Short mmCIF file of C-alpha atoms and ligand atoms in Angstrom, two decimals:
data_model
loop_
_atom_site.label_atom_id
_atom_site.label_comp_id
_atom_site.label_asym_id
_atom_site.label_seq_id
_atom_site.Cartn_x
_atom_site.Cartn_y
_atom_site.Cartn_z
CA MET A 178 27.81 -38.83 31.23
CA GLU A 179 27.37 -40.38 34.65
CA ARG A 180 25.14 -37.70 35.61
CA TYR A 181 23.14 -38.05 32.34
CA GLN A 182 22.74 -41.82 33.04
CA SER A 183 21.37 -41.13 36.46
CA ALA A 184 19.05 -38.31 35.12
CA LYS A 185 17.80 -40.84 32.51
CA GLN A 186 16.69 -43.23 35.25
CA ILE A 187 15.05 -40.59 37.29
CA TYR A 188 13.05 -39.40 34.27
CA LYS A 189 12.11 -42.97 33.51
CA GLN A 190 10.44 -43.31 36.88
CA TYR A 191 8.10 -40.60 35.55
CA GLY A 192 7.51 -42.41 32.41
CA VAL A 193 9.75 -40.07 30.37
CA ASP A 194 12.17 -41.19 27.69
CA THR A 195 14.99 -38.54 27.78
CA GLU A 196 16.51 -40.09 24.53
CA LYS A 197 13.27 -39.42 22.76
CA ALA A 198 13.32 -35.84 24.16
CA LEU A 199 16.85 -35.26 22.96
CA LYS A 200 16.03 -36.41 19.57
CA GLU A 201 12.99 -34.33 19.20
CA LEU A 202 14.91 -31.11 20.42
CA LYS A 203 17.57 -31.58 17.87
CA ASN A 204 15.11 -31.31 15.16
CA ILE A 205 13.21 -28.21 16.29
CA THR A 206 14.38 -25.24 14.09
CA ILE A 207 14.82 -21.93 16.02
CA SER A 208 14.74 -18.91 13.53
CA ILE A 209 17.32 -16.63 15.10
CA HIS A 210 16.80 -12.91 14.55
CA CYS A 211 19.70 -11.07 12.88
CA TRP A 212 18.83 -7.77 14.67
CA GLN A 213 20.29 -8.45 18.19
CA GLY A 214 23.69 -7.98 16.67
CA ASP A 215 23.36 -4.34 15.84
CA ASP A 216 20.57 -2.78 17.85
CA VAL A 217 18.05 -3.24 14.83
CA VAL A 218 19.90 -0.65 12.59
CA GLY A 219 20.66 -2.48 9.49
CA PHE A 220 22.65 -1.41 6.50
CA ASP A 221 20.31 0.52 4.27
CA SER A 222 19.10 3.69 5.88
CA ARG A 223 21.11 3.11 9.12
CA GLN A 224 18.72 4.87 11.26
CA ALA A 225 18.28 3.91 14.99
CA ALA A 226 15.02 1.73 15.48
CA SER A 227 11.90 3.64 15.47
CA GLY A 228 8.11 2.88 14.91
CA GLY A 229 7.54 2.15 18.57
CA ILE A 230 10.41 -0.11 19.14
CA GLN A 231 13.71 0.96 21.00
CA THR A 232 16.98 -0.43 22.01
CA THR A 233 18.54 0.86 25.23
CA GLY A 234 22.16 0.64 26.25
CA ASN A 235 25.45 1.31 24.44
CA TYR A 236 27.68 -1.73 25.24
CA PRO A 237 30.79 -1.42 23.04
CA GLY A 238 31.62 -3.72 20.08
CA LYS A 239 28.42 -3.72 18.16
CA ALA A 240 28.44 -4.79 14.52
CA THR A 241 28.32 -2.03 11.98
CA THR A 242 29.21 -3.69 8.71
CA PRO A 243 27.75 -7.02 7.17
CA GLU A 244 31.08 -8.55 7.75
CA GLU A 245 31.12 -7.78 11.43
CA LEU A 246 27.58 -9.00 11.76
CA MET A 247 28.19 -12.08 9.90
CA ALA A 248 31.33 -12.91 12.00
CA ASP A 249 29.32 -12.30 15.15
CA PHE A 250 26.52 -14.49 13.93
CA ASP A 251 29.08 -17.21 13.33
CA LYS A 252 29.72 -17.10 16.95
CA VAL A 253 26.14 -17.48 17.75
CA LEU A 254 25.94 -20.47 15.48
CA GLU A 255 28.93 -22.02 17.12
CA LEU A 256 27.54 -21.58 20.60
CA CYS A 257 23.94 -22.49 20.03
CA PRO A 258 23.03 -26.27 19.66
CA GLY A 259 20.30 -27.75 17.44
CA LYS A 260 18.73 -26.62 14.02
CA LYS A 261 18.99 -22.99 13.35
CA LYS A 262 17.78 -20.51 10.56
CA LEU A 263 18.85 -16.90 10.24
CA ASN A 264 15.97 -14.43 10.23
CA LEU A 265 16.81 -11.39 8.26
CA HIS A 266 15.21 -7.97 7.95
CA ALA A 267 14.93 -6.17 4.58
CA SER A 268 16.96 -3.32 6.02
CA TYR A 269 20.00 -5.58 6.23
CA ALA A 270 20.35 -5.49 2.41
CA ILE A 271 23.92 -5.38 1.13
CA MET A 272 24.09 -2.87 -1.83
CA GLU A 273 26.88 -0.96 -3.47
CA LYS A 274 24.60 1.72 -4.60
CA PRO A 275 21.73 2.20 -1.95
CA VAL A 276 18.27 1.85 -3.46
CA GLY A 277 14.87 2.54 -1.72
CA ARG A 278 12.91 -0.13 -0.24
CA ASN A 279 10.54 -0.18 -3.11
CA LYS A 280 13.42 -1.14 -5.37
CA ILE A 281 15.08 -3.93 -3.61
CA GLU A 282 15.83 -7.08 -5.53
CA PRO A 283 17.20 -10.61 -4.64
CA LYS A 284 20.72 -9.54 -5.84
CA HIS A 285 20.88 -7.22 -2.85
CA TYR A 286 20.71 -10.32 -0.51
CA ALA A 287 22.95 -12.59 -2.46
CA LYS A 288 25.62 -12.32 0.11
CA TRP A 289 23.34 -13.59 2.84
CA VAL A 290 22.25 -16.50 0.55
CA GLU A 291 26.01 -17.36 0.16
CA TYR A 292 26.50 -16.96 3.89
CA ALA A 293 23.51 -19.41 4.68
CA LYS A 294 24.58 -22.01 2.03
CA LYS A 295 28.03 -22.18 3.43
CA ARG A 296 26.74 -22.82 7.01
CA LYS A 297 23.83 -25.07 5.70
CA ILE A 298 21.24 -22.91 7.31
CA GLY A 299 17.92 -21.62 6.11
CA LEU A 300 16.74 -17.96 5.86
CA ASP A 301 13.55 -16.20 6.89
CA PHE A 302 12.60 -12.83 6.01
CA ASN A 303 10.86 -9.57 7.20
CA PRO A 304 9.93 -6.56 5.28
CA THR A 305 11.07 -3.41 7.18
CA PHE A 306 8.30 -1.02 7.61
CA PHE A 307 10.06 1.24 10.11
CA SER A 308 13.21 3.40 10.73
CA HIS A 309 12.76 5.01 7.25
CA PRO A 310 11.72 8.52 5.87
CA MET A 311 8.88 7.09 3.87
CA VAL A 312 7.08 6.22 7.11
CA LYS A 313 4.91 9.27 7.25
CA ASP A 314 3.49 10.45 10.53
CA GLY A 315 3.87 6.89 11.93
CA LEU A 316 2.02 5.29 9.02
CA THR A 317 2.96 2.94 6.11
CA LEU A 318 0.42 0.61 4.60
CA SER A 319 -2.47 2.58 6.21
CA SER A 320 -1.39 6.03 5.40
CA PRO A 321 -4.03 8.39 3.88
CA ASP A 322 -1.34 9.46 1.44
CA LYS A 323 -1.41 7.07 -1.69
CA GLU A 324 2.13 7.66 -2.46
CA VAL A 325 3.18 6.38 0.87
CA ARG A 326 0.88 3.25 0.62
CA ASP A 327 2.16 2.59 -2.69
CA TYR A 328 5.70 2.75 -1.66
CA TRP A 329 5.33 0.31 1.06
CA ILE A 330 3.08 -2.12 -0.92
CA GLU A 331 5.79 -2.38 -3.49
CA HIS A 332 8.18 -3.13 -0.66
CA GLY A 333 5.93 -5.95 0.61
CA LYS A 334 5.58 -7.38 -2.74
CA ARG A 335 9.42 -7.29 -3.40
CA CYS A 336 9.86 -9.03 -0.09
CA LEU A 337 7.69 -11.91 -1.09
CA LYS A 338 9.81 -12.40 -4.26
CA ILE A 339 13.09 -12.04 -2.27
CA ALA A 340 11.80 -14.85 0.10
CA GLU A 341 10.96 -16.92 -2.85
CA TYR A 342 14.43 -16.55 -4.00
CA PHE A 343 15.82 -17.51 -0.59
CA ALA A 344 13.60 -20.70 -0.42
CA LYS A 345 14.60 -21.87 -3.92
CA GLU A 346 18.34 -21.32 -3.25
CA LEU A 347 18.27 -22.91 0.09
CA LYS A 348 15.76 -25.54 -0.67
CA GLN A 349 13.56 -24.86 2.35
CA PRO A 350 10.47 -22.71 2.83
CA CYS A 351 10.93 -19.05 3.99
CA TYR A 352 8.72 -17.39 6.43
CA VAL A 353 8.06 -13.79 5.69
CA ASN A 354 6.82 -11.65 8.71
CA PHE A 355 4.64 -8.63 8.17
CA TRP A 356 4.80 -6.22 11.14
CA MET A 357 3.76 -2.63 10.47
CA PRO A 358 4.30 -0.12 13.15
CA ASP A 359 1.21 1.95 12.20
CA GLY A 360 -0.61 3.65 14.94
CA PHE A 361 -1.29 6.86 16.88
CA LYS A 362 -0.02 8.42 20.03
CA ASP A 363 -3.40 9.77 21.17
CA PHE A 364 -6.96 8.85 20.63
CA PRO A 365 -7.89 9.03 16.90
CA ALA A 366 -11.03 10.56 15.40
CA ASP A 367 -11.21 7.62 12.86
CA ARG A 368 -10.21 4.15 13.86
CA ILE A 369 -11.71 2.23 11.06
CA GLY A 370 -10.28 4.27 8.19
CA PRO A 371 -6.67 3.27 8.76
CA ARG A 372 -7.73 -0.40 9.23
CA LEU A 373 -9.63 -0.49 5.98
CA ARG A 374 -6.50 0.96 4.18
CA MET A 375 -4.38 -1.41 5.77
CA LYS A 376 -6.60 -4.33 4.78
CA GLU A 377 -6.58 -3.08 1.15
CA SER A 378 -2.83 -2.62 1.09
CA LEU A 379 -2.27 -6.15 2.45
CA ASP A 380 -4.66 -7.57 -0.14
CA LYS A 381 -2.67 -5.89 -2.81
CA ILE A 382 0.62 -7.31 -1.48
CA PHE A 383 -0.62 -10.93 -1.25
CA LYS A 384 -2.11 -10.82 -4.60
CA THR A 385 1.56 -11.00 -5.91
CA LYS A 386 2.31 -14.28 -7.40
CA TYR A 387 4.64 -16.32 -5.24
CA ASP A 388 4.92 -20.03 -4.52
CA LYS A 389 2.79 -20.78 -1.62
CA LYS A 390 4.66 -23.93 -0.69
CA LEU A 391 7.99 -22.03 -0.39
CA VAL A 392 6.89 -18.64 0.84
CA ILE A 393 4.96 -18.58 4.05
CA PRO A 394 3.68 -15.09 4.89
CA THR A 395 3.05 -14.35 8.64
CA LEU A 396 1.04 -11.31 10.20
CA GLU A 397 2.15 -9.97 13.65
CA SER A 398 -0.14 -7.83 15.82
CA LYS A 399 0.66 -5.41 18.45
CA VAL A 400 -1.23 -3.68 21.28
CA PHE A 401 0.93 -0.45 21.56
CA GLY A 402 4.44 0.95 21.14
CA ILE A 403 6.33 3.84 22.12
CA GLY A 404 4.78 6.89 20.69
CA VAL A 405 1.80 4.64 19.49
CA GLU A 406 0.21 4.17 22.88
CA ALA A 407 -3.53 4.90 22.00
CA TYR A 408 -4.04 2.75 18.86
CA THR A 409 -2.31 0.26 16.57
CA VAL A 410 -3.76 -0.46 13.26
CA VAL A 411 -2.84 -4.16 13.27
CA SER A 412 -4.31 -5.12 16.53
CA ALA A 413 -4.81 -8.65 17.73
CA GLU A 414 -8.33 -8.71 16.45
CA PHE A 415 -7.49 -7.15 13.00
CA CYS A 416 -4.49 -9.58 12.76
CA LEU A 417 -6.30 -12.72 13.52
CA ALA A 418 -9.38 -11.84 11.52
CA TYR A 419 -7.11 -10.87 8.40
CA ALA A 420 -4.99 -14.11 8.82
CA MET A 421 -7.83 -16.49 9.23
CA LYS A 422 -9.81 -14.96 6.29
CA ASN A 423 -7.04 -14.92 3.96
CA GLY A 424 -4.97 -18.14 4.82
CA ILE A 425 -2.03 -16.21 6.32
CA THR A 426 -0.35 -17.56 9.42
CA PRO A 427 -0.69 -15.53 12.43
CA LEU A 428 2.35 -14.63 14.40
CA VAL A 429 2.10 -13.94 18.10
CA ASP A 430 4.86 -12.15 19.82
CA ASN A 431 4.65 -12.54 23.59
CA GLY A 432 5.55 -8.89 24.17
CA HIS A 433 2.63 -7.63 22.32
CA TYR A 434 -0.06 -7.94 24.85
CA HIS A 435 -1.22 -6.47 28.23
CA PRO A 436 1.11 -7.64 30.89
CA THR A 437 -1.34 -9.85 32.55
CA GLU A 438 -2.31 -11.57 29.27
CA MET A 439 -0.53 -14.91 28.70
CA VAL A 440 0.55 -16.06 25.40
CA SER A 441 0.79 -19.63 26.60
CA ASP A 442 -2.96 -19.45 26.73
CA LYS A 443 -3.43 -18.19 23.25
CA ILE A 444 -1.48 -20.84 21.43
CA SER A 445 -4.26 -23.59 21.69
CA SER A 446 -6.93 -21.29 20.91
CA LEU A 447 -5.28 -20.27 17.71
CA LEU A 448 -4.40 -23.77 16.73
CA THR A 449 -8.15 -24.62 17.02
CA PHE A 450 -8.77 -22.63 13.96
CA SER A 451 -5.29 -22.37 12.26
CA ASP A 452 -3.13 -25.22 11.04
CA LYS A 453 -0.04 -23.29 11.72
CA MET A 454 1.23 -20.34 13.72
CA MET A 455 4.50 -18.53 14.40
CA LEU A 456 5.76 -17.23 17.84
CA HIS A 457 8.28 -14.23 18.33
CA VAL A 458 9.70 -15.22 21.61
CA THR A 459 10.90 -12.34 23.66
CA ARG A 460 10.74 -11.23 27.40
CA PRO A 461 8.62 -8.21 28.02
CA MET A 462 9.28 -6.43 31.24
CA ARG A 463 6.40 -4.04 32.21
CA TRP A 464 6.12 -3.20 28.40
CA ASP A 465 7.29 -4.52 25.15
CA SER A 466 10.81 -4.17 26.29
CA ASP A 467 12.38 -6.96 24.38
CA HIS A 468 14.69 -8.27 27.02
CA VAL A 469 16.59 -11.32 26.38
CA ILE A 470 14.51 -14.49 26.74
CA SER A 471 14.89 -16.07 30.13
CA PHE A 472 14.29 -19.62 31.35
CA ASP A 473 11.22 -18.34 33.18
CA ASP A 474 7.85 -19.49 33.96
CA GLU A 475 6.00 -18.08 31.00
CA THR A 476 8.65 -19.19 28.49
CA ARG A 477 8.34 -22.75 29.90
CA GLU A 478 4.57 -22.59 29.81
CA MET A 479 4.59 -21.45 26.16
CA MET A 480 6.99 -24.22 25.21
CA LYS A 481 4.70 -26.78 26.99
CA GLU A 482 1.93 -25.57 24.95
CA VAL A 483 4.11 -25.97 21.69
CA VAL A 484 5.05 -29.50 22.66
CA ARG A 485 1.49 -30.47 23.62
CA CYS A 486 -0.06 -29.04 20.41
CA GLY A 487 2.60 -30.26 18.24
CA VAL A 488 5.98 -28.75 17.35
CA ASP A 489 5.23 -29.00 13.80
CA LYS A 490 2.34 -26.51 14.32
CA VAL A 491 4.29 -23.76 15.84
CA SER A 492 7.27 -22.17 14.07
CA LEU A 493 9.64 -20.55 16.53
CA ALA A 494 11.55 -17.31 16.25
CA THR A 495 13.52 -15.10 18.50
CA ASP A 496 12.86 -11.40 18.85
CA TYR A 497 14.70 -9.40 21.54
CA PHE A 498 17.42 -6.71 21.37
CA ASP A 499 19.52 -5.74 24.34
CA ALA A 500 22.28 -3.19 23.89
CA SER A 501 23.33 -2.89 27.54
CA ILE A 502 25.32 -6.19 27.59
CA ASN A 503 27.52 -8.19 25.26
CA ARG A 504 25.42 -8.67 22.15
CA ILE A 505 26.66 -12.11 21.46
CA SER A 506 26.11 -13.34 24.92
CA ALA A 507 22.45 -11.72 24.86
CA TRP A 508 21.84 -13.71 21.54
CA VAL A 509 23.18 -17.07 22.75
CA THR A 510 21.50 -16.73 26.24
CA GLY A 511 18.28 -16.14 24.77
CA VAL A 512 18.36 -18.95 22.20
CA ARG A 513 19.65 -21.46 24.68
CA ASN A 514 16.94 -20.48 27.26
CA LEU A 515 14.28 -21.08 24.53
CA GLN A 516 15.70 -24.46 23.83
CA LYS A 517 16.18 -25.23 27.51
CA ALA A 518 12.37 -24.46 27.94
CA LEU A 519 11.60 -26.68 25.01
CA LEU A 520 13.62 -29.56 26.62
CA TYR A 521 11.87 -28.97 29.85
CA ALA A 522 8.50 -29.29 28.11
CA LEU A 523 9.65 -32.31 26.13
CA LEU A 524 10.66 -34.08 29.37
CA GLU A 525 7.10 -34.01 30.90
CA PRO A 526 4.89 -37.02 30.84
CA ASN A 527 2.22 -35.25 28.95
CA LYS A 528 -0.05 -38.18 28.18
CA ASP A 529 -0.11 -39.19 31.85
CA MET A 530 -0.82 -35.66 32.82
CA LYS A 531 -3.61 -35.26 30.44
CA LYS A 532 -5.24 -38.39 31.83
CA LEU A 533 -5.12 -37.04 35.24
CA GLN A 534 -6.84 -33.85 34.00
CA ASP A 535 -9.51 -35.78 32.02
CA ASN A 536 -10.21 -38.05 35.11
CA ASN A 537 -10.58 -34.95 37.35
CA ASP A 538 -7.69 -35.99 39.56
CA PHE A 539 -6.45 -32.34 39.95
CA THR A 540 -4.79 -33.22 43.29
CA SER A 541 -2.22 -35.61 41.74
CA LEU A 542 -1.94 -33.26 38.72
CA GLN A 543 -0.70 -30.45 40.91
CA VAL A 544 1.79 -32.63 42.72
CA LYS A 545 3.24 -33.83 39.56
CA HIS A 546 3.54 -30.35 38.28
CA GLU A 547 5.39 -29.44 41.19
CA GLU A 548 7.71 -32.55 41.34
CA LEU A 549 8.65 -32.08 37.69
CA LYS A 550 10.04 -28.76 38.37
CA THR A 551 13.05 -30.06 40.38
CA LEU A 552 13.96 -33.15 38.28
CA PRO A 553 17.54 -32.97 36.77
CA LEU A 554 16.78 -30.99 33.75
CA GLY A 555 20.47 -29.56 33.77
CA ASP A 556 22.18 -32.99 33.25
CA VAL A 557 19.96 -33.79 30.14
CA TRP A 558 20.69 -30.32 28.85
CA ASN A 559 24.48 -30.80 29.34
CA GLU A 560 24.13 -34.00 27.58
CA PHE A 561 22.34 -32.20 24.68
CA LEU A 562 25.32 -29.58 24.44
CA GLN A 563 27.86 -32.34 24.50
CA ARG A 564 26.19 -34.42 21.80
CA GLU A 565 25.77 -31.19 19.64
CA LYS A 566 29.66 -30.58 20.25
CA VAL A 567 28.72 -27.19 21.70
CA GLU A 568 30.71 -25.43 24.48
CA GLN A 569 28.82 -25.61 27.89
CA ASP A 570 30.77 -22.43 29.08
CA TYR A 571 29.82 -20.08 26.51
CA LEU A 572 30.76 -17.09 28.57
CA SER A 573 34.53 -17.73 28.32
CA VAL A 574 34.23 -18.14 24.53
CA VAL A 575 32.23 -14.75 24.45
CA LYS A 576 34.65 -13.03 26.74
CA LYS A 577 37.61 -14.15 24.57
CA TYR A 578 35.86 -12.90 21.30
CA GLU A 579 35.13 -9.70 23.07
CA LYS A 580 38.73 -9.25 23.91
CA GLU A 581 40.17 -10.13 20.58
CA VAL A 582 37.43 -8.80 18.30
CA LEU A 583 34.74 -6.73 19.78
CA SER A 584 36.87 -4.40 21.78
CA LYS A 585 38.99 -3.49 18.73
CA ARG A 586 36.05 -2.02 16.82
C1 RNT B 866 8.09 -5.07 17.10
C2 RNT B 866 7.96 -6.36 16.52
C3 RNT B 866 8.76 -6.77 15.51
C4 RNT B 866 10.12 -6.37 15.51
C5 RNT B 866 11.04 -6.77 14.49
C6 RNT B 866 12.44 -6.11 14.55
O1 RNT B 866 7.48 -4.77 18.21
O2 RNT B 866 8.09 -7.27 17.50
O3 RNT B 866 8.60 -8.24 15.30
O4 RNT B 866 10.70 -6.58 16.73
O5 RNT B 866 10.51 -6.95 13.29
ZN1 ZN B 867 8.02 -9.41 17.15
#
């Protein structure tokens, strides 16, 4: 408390109101991915992740049933401050008799709705176009085989309906992210064919009747994946052009670009033309490795852009999967780092700094940028945790849970 009071004064000298920042942070929703808990396996076909994504490590104690995943996610909710949503993949359907992904219905997710209602959180959703036998030669919606395309078109349509069910039940909009792994390992002979088929399939999916206020589809691009090094159908250009032309929200995953490209620089470009966008925040290391989000330069820079452009314009979701460490710790560390980066951004005197830029005073701007880096962010962060009644020392809580629950699995 004392430390917070002193931090408050220090920030005030820079023209920053910490109380305002804390209030804003509290209201920013983080859509937390369900798939950190079980290495992206899910409950329907129970295959290891494929389609260019890979989880490495075999730390003991992973969730293998819906009950275990729910219990683990409860720990995450307990240890993460602020507003949260659970982001589910279609492969996490809970069904007595397994049905194909082209047959899924709201009832297969009723238990998740019940779960979310009890915890007063919303749900987001993702069709699962990977880790499944109907992915033929790496292709789904862009396959030359009509049967394959139709299967996945039906899956996409049903996911929009399920999202509508989530939104209605939980009385808040549901984002539905479309990411298709379609691509080739080596140089293709025909690049435009699969893209035209992808477009046609997406058109068919989005023709489904759904409440556009409640269901917000997003489209995610990717530059390459393991086994799809040469070509991905939904490249950045394909994704943006499709999204802009069809009123779909673009989703940018910061692991999906060449390592020297900065997603922090893409946000404002997109928001020049789109009212909304969504981010998948992750930490790529040399490739789309999906390491746990760190409180690093690029995460801070991205969050600065989110704050500067407007937190209402960018929806935030997490997307990483590390199986080499305690999965709950991984989950919480990543979410907290994202929120910490947001707080860092909210504690910048943005208006003053913008003025310096517009007045061409780049000398002062640089000095300010550097000074801000060592202001007492940690004290404001700890105040946030305290107000949110969240344990500062989450590691001890995680270790206890590991000893009592995870190690017995
Ligand atoms: C894969 C994409 C995608 C997935 C999830 C599981 O590279 O980032 O968002 O991580 O759908
Ligand atoms: Zn992603």
